Coordinates of C-alpha atoms in Angstrom, one line a residue:
X873 CA 57.6 -8.2 18.4
X874 CA 57.4 -4.6 19.6
X875 CA 54.4 -2.3 19.6
X876 CA 50.8 -3.0 20.7
X877 CA 49.6 -6.6 20.1
X878 CA 47.0 -9.2 20.9
X879 CA 48.6 -12.5 21.7
X880 CA 46.0 -15.3 21.1
X881 CA 45.1 -17.1 24.4
X882 CA 44.8 -20.4 22.5
X883 CA 48.6 -20.3 22.1
X884 CA 49.3 -19.9 25.8
X885 CA 49.3 -22.9 28.1
X886 CA 47.7 -22.7 31.5
X887 CA 48.5 -24.2 34.9
X888 CA 47.7 -27.8 35.7
X889 CA 43.9 -28.1 36.2
X890 CA 44.4 -30.2 39.4
X891 CA 46.6 -27.4 40.8
X892 CA 43.9 -24.9 40.1
X893 CA 41.3 -27.0 41.8
X894 CA 43.6 -27.3 44.9
X895 CA 44.1 -23.5 44.9
X896 CA 40.4 -22.8 44.6
X897 CA 39.7 -25.2 47.5
X898 CA 42.4 -23.9 49.8
X899 CA 42.4 -20.2 49.1
X900 CA 44.8 -17.3 49.0
X901 CA 46.4 -17.4 52.5
X902 CA 47.3 -21.0 52.3
X903 CA 48.7 -20.7 48.7
X904 CA 50.7 -17.6 49.6
X905 CA 52.3 -19.3 52.6
X906 CA 53.0 -22.5 50.6
X907 CA 54.8 -20.3 48.0
X908 CA 57.2 -19.0 50.6
X909 CA 55.1 -16.0 51.5
X910 CA 55.4 -14.6 47.9
X911 CA 53.2 -13.7 45.0
X912 CA 50.7 -11.7 47.1
X913 CA 49.1 -8.6 45.5
X914 CA 49.2 -5.6 47.7
X915 CA 45.9 -5.1 49.6
X916 CA 44.8 -2.0 47.5
X917 CA 42.8 -4.5 45.4
X918 CA 39.7 -5.6 47.3
X919 CA 36.7 -7.8 46.4
X920 CA 33.6 -5.9 45.5
X921 CA 31.4 -8.4 47.4
X922 CA 32.3 -11.1 50.1
X923 CA 32.4 -14.8 49.7
X924 CA 33.8 -15.4 46.2
X925 CA 36.8 -17.6 45.7
X926 CA 38.3 -18.3 42.3
X927 CA 41.5 -19.8 40.8
X928 CA 42.2 -19.8 37.0
X929 CA 44.5 -19.0 34.2
X930 CA 45.5 -15.4 33.7
X931 CA 44.5 -13.6 30.6
X932 CA 46.1 -10.1 30.8
X933 CA 45.3 -6.7 29.5
X934 CA 47.5 -3.6 29.4
X935 CA 45.3 -0.6 28.8
X936 CA 45.5 3.1 28.5
X937 CA 44.0 4.7 31.7
X938 CA 40.4 5.7 31.3
X939 CA 40.0 3.7 28.2
X940 CA 38.4 0.2 27.9
X941 CA 38.9 -0.5 24.2
X942 CA 41.3 -3.4 25.0
X943 CA 38.7 -4.9 27.4
X944 CA 36.3 -5.1 24.4
X945 CA 39.1 -6.7 22.4
X946 CA 40.1 -9.3 25.1
X947 CA 36.6 -10.8 25.4
X948 CA 37.2 -13.2 22.5
X949 CA 40.5 -14.3 24.1
X950 CA 38.8 -15.3 27.4
X951 CA 37.3 -18.7 28.0
X952 CA 36.3 -21.4 30.4
X953 CA 38.3 -21.2 33.7
X954 CA 40.1 -17.9 32.9
X955 CA 40.6 -14.9 35.1
X956 CA 40.8 -11.6 33.4
X957 CA 43.6 -9.4 34.7
X958 CA 43.5 -5.7 33.7
X959 CA 46.2 -3.0 34.4
X960 CA 46.7 0.5 33.0
X961 CA 49.9 2.2 31.9
X962 CA 49.5 4.8 34.7
X963 CA 47.3 5.0 37.8
X964 CA 43.6 5.0 37.2
X965 CA 40.4 4.5 39.3
X966 CA 38.0 5.0 36.4
X967 CA 35.1 2.6 36.1
X968 CA 36.5 0.6 33.2
X969 CA 34.3 -2.5 33.8
X970 CA 30.6 -3.1 34.4
X971 CA 27.8 -5.5 34.0
X972 CA 27.8 -5.7 30.2
X973 CA 31.4 -6.9 30.2
X974 CA 30.6 -9.3 33.0
X975 CA 27.6 -10.7 31.0
X976 CA 29.8 -11.4 28.0
X977 CA 32.6 -13.0 30.1
X978 CA 30.2 -15.1 32.1
X979 CA 28.8 -16.5 28.9
X980 CA 32.3 -17.6 28.0
X981 CA 32.9 -19.3 31.3
X982 CA 35.4 -16.7 32.6
X983 CA 35.6 -16.9 36.4
X984 CA 36.2 -13.3 37.4
X985 CA 38.2 -10.1 37.1
X986 CA 41.2 -8.6 38.8
X987 CA 41.7 -5.0 37.9
X988 CA 44.1 -2.3 39.0
X989 CA 41.5 0.4 38.3
X990 CA 37.8 0.8 38.9
X991 CA 34.6 -1.1 38.4
X992 CA 31.0 0.0 38.5
X993 CA 27.5 -1.7 38.4
X994 CA 28.5 -3.4 41.6
X995 CA 24.9 -4.3 42.6
X996 CA 24.4 -6.0 39.2
X997 CA 27.8 -7.8 39.4
X998 CA 26.8 -9.1 42.8
X999 CA 23.4 -10.3 41.7
X1000 CA 25.1 -12.0 38.7
X1001 CA 27.6 -13.7 40.9
X1002 CA 30.5 -12.3 38.8
X1003 CA 33.4 -11.5 41.2
X1004 CA 35.8 -8.7 40.8
X1005 CA 38.8 -7.5 42.8
X1006 CA 39.5 -3.8 42.1
X1007 CA 41.3 -0.7 43.2
X1008 CA 38.1 1.3 43.3
X1009 CA 34.4 1.4 42.8
X1010 CA 33.9 4.4 40.6
X1011 CA 31.1 5.4 38.1
X1012 CA 33.5 7.5 36.0
X1013 CA 33.0 6.6 32.4
X1014 CA 35.7 5.7 29.9
X1015 CA 36.7 6.1 26.3
X1016 CA 37.5 3.6 23.5
X1017 CA 40.2 5.4 21.7
X1018 CA 43.7 4.3 22.7
X1019 CA 45.7 1.2 21.9
X1020 CA 47.0 -1.4 24.4
X1021 CA 48.1 -5.0 24.4
X1022 CA 46.6 -8.4 25.4
X1023 CA 48.4 -11.3 26.9
X1024 CA 51.6 -9.5 27.7
X1025 CA 53.3 -9.4 31.2
X1026 CA 51.5 -6.8 33.4
X1027 CA 52.2 -5.4 36.8
X1028 CA 49.7 -5.6 39.6
X1029 CA 50.6 -3.8 42.9
X1030 CA 53.5 -5.9 44.2
X1031 CA 53.6 -8.7 41.6
X1032 CA 54.1 -9.3 37.9
X1033 CA 51.5 -11.4 36.1
X1034 CA 52.4 -13.3 33.0
X1035 CA 49.7 -14.7 30.7
X1036 CA 49.0 -18.3 31.7
X1037 CA 49.9 -17.8 35.4
X1038 CA 47.5 -19.0 38.1
X1039 CA 45.5 -16.3 39.7
X1040 CA 43.8 -17.1 43.0
X1041 CA 41.5 -14.6 44.7
X1042 CA 39.1 -14.6 47.7
X1043 CA 38.2 -12.4 50.6
X1044 CA 41.8 -12.4 51.8
X1045 CA 43.1 -10.8 48.5
X1046 CA 44.8 -12.0 45.4
X1047 CA 47.9 -14.2 44.9
X1048 CA 49.7 -15.0 41.6
X1049 CA 51.4 -18.3 41.1
X1050 CA 53.8 -18.6 38.1
X1051 CA 52.6 -21.3 35.8
X1052 CA 55.8 -23.3 36.0
X1053 CA 55.4 -23.5 39.8
X1054 CA 51.7 -24.3 40.1
X1055 CA 52.0 -28.1 40.6
X1056 CA 54.7 -27.8 43.2
X1057 CA 52.9 -25.0 45.1
X1058 CA 49.7 -27.0 45.0
X1059 CA 51.4 -29.9 46.6
X1060 CA 52.9 -27.7 49.3
X1061 CA 49.6 -26.0 49.9
X1062 CA 47.8 -29.3 50.4
X1063 CA 50.5 -30.5 52.8
X1064 CA 50.1 -27.2 54.7
X1065 CA 46.4 -27.5 54.9
X1066 CA 46.6 -31.0 56.3
X1067 CA 49.1 -29.8 58.9
X1068 CA 46.8 -26.9 59.9
X1069 CA 43.9 -29.4 60.3
X1070 CA 45.9 -31.3 62.9
X1071 CA 46.8 -28.1 64.7
X1072 CA 43.2 -26.9 64.6
X1073 CA 42.2 -30.1 66.3
X1074 CA 44.8 -29.6 69.0
X1075 CA 43.7 -26.0 69.6
X1076 CA 40.1 -27.1 69.8
X1077 CA 41.2 -29.4 72.7
X1078 CA 42.8 -26.5 74.6
X1079 CA 46.4 -26.7 73.5
X1080 CA 48.1 -23.3 73.5
X1081 CA 50.1 -22.0 70.6
X1082 CA 52.9 -21.2 73.1
X1083 CA 53.3 -24.9 73.7
X1084 CA 52.5 -26.3 70.3
X1085 CA 55.1 -24.0 68.6
X1086 CA 57.5 -24.2 71.6
X1087 CA 57.5 -20.4 72.0
X1088 CA 58.1 -20.3 75.8
X1089 CA 61.9 -20.4 75.3
X1090 CA 61.6 -17.5 72.9
X1091 CA 59.8 -15.5 75.6
X1092 CA 62.7 -16.2 78.0
X1093 CA 65.2 -15.3 75.3
X1094 CA 63.5 -12.0 74.8
X1095 CA 63.5 -11.4 78.6
X1096 CA 59.7 -11.4 78.8
X1097 CA 58.8 -12.2 82.4
X1098 CA 55.6 -13.4 84.1
X1099 CA 54.7 -11.2 87.1
X1100 CA 51.7 -10.6 89.3
X1101 CA 49.7 -7.4 89.2
X1102 CA 51.3 -6.0 92.4
X1103 CA 54.8 -6.5 91.0
X1104 CA 53.8 -5.0 87.6
X1105 CA 52.7 -1.8 89.2
X1106 CA 55.8 -1.5 91.4

């Protein structure tokens, strides 16, 4: 079907809930590494306040820049455990999202927002505990005039998001896990976390990364030499 459309979220399956729980617990960096260092959104999107961590099903919006009509339309498609992902057809930093949208979404159990544009009312969003990752904080108002689409593939900086994908976001940024890979990536992320816990214990006991990762031969291979200060200045 061509043209602008609203695809009902009820018709779109989401990731396995246990996988989402694992992603929420372990966070962006571990999930990104577990997925072969892929899926990471470029760091132009940053959290509006620190400390939030979410993982949920993507509900997507493709909007005209400077126009939030389709955000009004997507509210009824958002529900418990969803993450709203908003992009625009060309670059925009306008404040398309504020505390009234957040109030409506929070009432529906939506976890947060990832938007490749601007947000405003940051103090209110922070007080509400509604997290957002945005390109800008900008008070510029918007229109409600132009068509867009809901629950279609959209492009965040560096990664495509399909409706139903897993979106994980925290202080380290945003990572997108394709729905079909969520269970596999969650298993790998858990294994990685357990391995890191063992290494953390070794580091706490004074073990050096040079030895734990057997990097001393690499230094030799690269002809990096240990010298005393007198020799270094010679």
